[in-house]
C-alpha positions as a LaTeX table, in Angstrom:
\begin{tabular}{lrrr}
\hline
Residue & $x$ (\AA) & $y$ (\AA) & $z$ (\AA) \\
\hline
Gln1 & 0.00 & 0.00 & 0.00 \\
Val2 & 1.41 & 3.36 & $-1.01$ \\
Gln3 & 1.44 & 6.10 & 1.57 \\
Leu4 & 2.01 & 9.79 & 0.98 \\
Val5 & 3.70 & 11.48 & 3.91 \\
Glu6 & 3.48 & 15.25 & 4.24 \\
Ser7 & 5.72 & 17.49 & 6.29 \\
Gly8 & 6.50 & 21.16 & 6.76 \\
Gly9 & 3.23 & 22.49 & 8.10 \\
Gly10 & 3.08 & 24.74 & 11.12 \\
Ser11 & 2.24 & 28.19 & 12.37 \\
Val12 & 3.56 & 31.40 & 10.90 \\
Gln13 & 2.71 & 35.09 & 10.95 \\
Ala14 & 1.19 & 36.81 & 7.94 \\
Gly15 & 3.84 & 37.57 & 5.35 \\
Gly16 & 5.92 & 34.57 & 6.34 \\
Ser17 & 6.84 & 31.45 & 4.40 \\
Leu18 & 6.50 & 27.70 & 4.74 \\
Arg19 & 7.61 & 24.83 & 2.56 \\
Leu20 & 5.54 & 21.68 & 2.44 \\
Ala21 & 6.90 & 18.35 & 1.24 \\
Cys22 & 5.10 & 15.16 & 0.23 \\
Thr23 & 6.95 & 11.89 & $-0.25$ \\
Ala24 & 5.56 & 8.58 & $-1.46$ \\
Ser25 & 6.55 & 5.51 & 0.51 \\
Arg26 & 7.61 & 3.81 & $-2.73$ \\
Asn27 & 7.80 & 4.58 & $-6.42$ \\
Ile28 & 4.40 & 5.02 & $-8.02$ \\
Phe29 & 3.94 & 4.13 & $-11.66$ \\
Ser30 & 1.71 & 5.77 & $-14.25$ \\
Val31 & 1.52 & 9.07 & $-12.38$ \\
Asn32 & $-0.39$ & 11.60 & $-14.43$ \\
Ser33 & $-0.24$ & 14.55 & $-12.11$ \\
Met34 & 0.59 & 15.54 & $-8.58$ \\
Gly35 & $-0.69$ & 18.38 & $-6.53$ \\
Trp36 & $-1.87$ & 20.04 & $-3.37$ \\
His37 & $-5.36$ & 20.74 & $-2.11$ \\
Arg38 & $-6.47$ & 22.43 & 1.08 \\
Gln39 & $-9.53$ & 22.33 & 3.27 \\
Val40 & $-10.99$ & 24.56 & 5.92 \\
Pro41 & $-13.50$ & 23.04 & 8.39 \\
Gly42 & $-17.02$ & 23.35 & 7.00 \\
Lys43 & $-15.86$ & 24.02 & 3.46 \\
Gln44 & $-15.09$ & 21.88 & 0.45 \\
Arg45 & $-11.56$ & 20.82 & $-0.31$ \\
Glu46 & $-10.10$ & 23.14 & $-2.92$ \\
Leu47 & $-7.31$ & 22.83 & $-5.45$ \\
Val48 & $-4.18$ & 24.81 & $-4.67$ \\
Ala49 & $-1.64$ & 23.71 & $-7.29$ \\
Thr50 & $-0.85$ & 20.87 & $-9.65$ \\
Ile51 & 2.18 & 19.72 & $-11.60$ \\
Ala52 & 2.23 & 17.32 & $-14.55$ \\
Gly53 & 5.25 & 16.15 & $-16.47$ \\
Ala54 & 8.44 & 18.09 & $-15.95$ \\
Ala55 & 7.02 & 21.54 & $-15.31$ \\
Asp56 & 3.39 & 21.91 & $-16.38$ \\
Thr57 & 2.10 & 23.78 & $-13.35$ \\
Arg58 & $-1.28$ & 25.30 & $-12.53$ \\
Tyr59 & $-2.41$ & 27.35 & $-9.58$ \\
Ala60 & $-5.57$ & 28.57 & $-7.95$ \\
Asp61 & $-6.01$ & 32.29 & $-8.57$ \\
Ser62 & $-5.79$ & 32.95 & $-4.84$ \\
Val63 & $-2.21$ & 31.66 & $-4.63$ \\
Lys64 & $-0.72$ & 32.68 & $-7.99$ \\
Gly65 & 2.51 & 34.57 & $-7.58$ \\
Arg66 & 2.88 & 33.46 & $-3.95$ \\
Phe67 & 3.02 & 29.65 & $-4.07$ \\
Thr68 & 5.29 & 27.44 & $-6.16$ \\
Ile69 & 4.84 & 23.73 & $-6.74$ \\
Ser70 & 7.82 & 21.62 & $-7.74$ \\
Arg71 & 8.95 & 18.02 & $-7.85$ \\
Ala72 & 12.19 & 16.31 & $-6.95$ \\
Ser73 & 14.14 & 14.53 & $-9.67$ \\
Ala74 & 13.35 & 11.22 & $-7.99$ \\
Lys75 & 9.73 & 11.95 & $-8.91$ \\
Asn76 & 8.29 & 10.55 & $-5.71$ \\
Thr77 & 8.47 & 13.87 & $-3.83$ \\
Ile78 & 6.70 & 17.14 & $-4.44$ \\
Tyr79 & 6.99 & 20.46 & $-2.68$ \\
Leu80 & 4.86 & 23.52 & $-2.14$ \\
Gln81 & 6.77 & 26.69 & $-1.39$ \\
Met82 & 4.38 & 29.18 & 0.17 \\
Asn83 & 5.45 & 32.81 & 0.44 \\
Ser84 & 3.64 & 35.95 & 1.54 \\
Leu85 & 1.22 & 33.85 & 3.52 \\
Lys86 & $-2.12$ & 35.32 & 4.48 \\
Pro87 & $-4.54$ & 34.35 & 7.29 \\
Glu88 & $-6.92$ & 33.06 & 4.64 \\
Asp89 & $-4.32$ & 30.45 & 3.67 \\
Thr90 & $-4.98$ & 28.74 & 7.00 \\
Ala91 & $-6.14$ & 25.19 & 6.24 \\
Val92 & $-5.20$ & 21.55 & 6.26 \\
Tyr93 & $-3.09$ & 20.92 & 3.17 \\
Tyr94 & $-3.27$ & 17.55 & 1.39 \\
Cys95 & $-0.99$ & 16.24 & $-1.32$ \\
Leu96 & $-2.15$ & 13.87 & $-4.01$ \\
Phe97 & $-0.69$ & 11.70 & $-6.75$ \\
Gly98 & $-3.07$ & 10.93 & $-9.62$ \\
Thr99 & $-2.42$ & 7.73 & $-11.56$ \\
Asp100 & $-4.08$ & 5.58 & $-14.20$ \\
Tyr101 & $-5.27$ & 3.35 & $-11.34$ \\
Gly102 & $-6.56$ & 5.87 & $-8.86$ \\
Thr103 & $-5.60$ & 8.78 & $-6.67$ \\
Tyr104 & $-3.42$ & 8.63 & $-3.58$ \\
Trp105 & $-3.88$ & 11.22 & $-0.84$ \\
Gly106 & $-1.69$ & 12.26 & 2.04 \\
Gln107 & $-2.97$ & 12.49 & 5.60 \\
Gly108 & $-2.88$ & 16.28 & 5.65 \\
Thr109 & $-0.72$ & 18.85 & 7.39 \\
Gln110 & $-2.01$ & 21.91 & 9.22 \\
Val111 & $-0.94$ & 25.37 & 8.13 \\
Thr112 & $-1.95$ & 28.25 & 10.39 \\
Val113 & $-1.28$ & 31.88 & 9.47 \\
Ser114 & $-1.87$ & 34.50 & 12.13 \\
Ser115 & $-2.43$ & 38.19 & 11.47 \\
\hline
\end{tabular}
């Protein structure tokens, strides 16, 4: 069973930065895309950023210019660099790997931004 393990969450003041990482417990084949979502209690999970192939990246409008998604050369790790954080970025962040056989999700990591 593949597990995605996230790290790097925490608490930061507005304007600060955090870097999230997500590593798969083993190599995953037929990966089509990888990405990050986030969820606030009482609201639907929303897309934050995705990466497909070497560098085909897409971002939610709310994070464009502040967040950067990237992948390690080993291809089983992705990152989310979050700069200029705002209180409204506070959420549980989940990574995902989409494959031909299904989608794998991480357990989530809390990001809290205080004003």
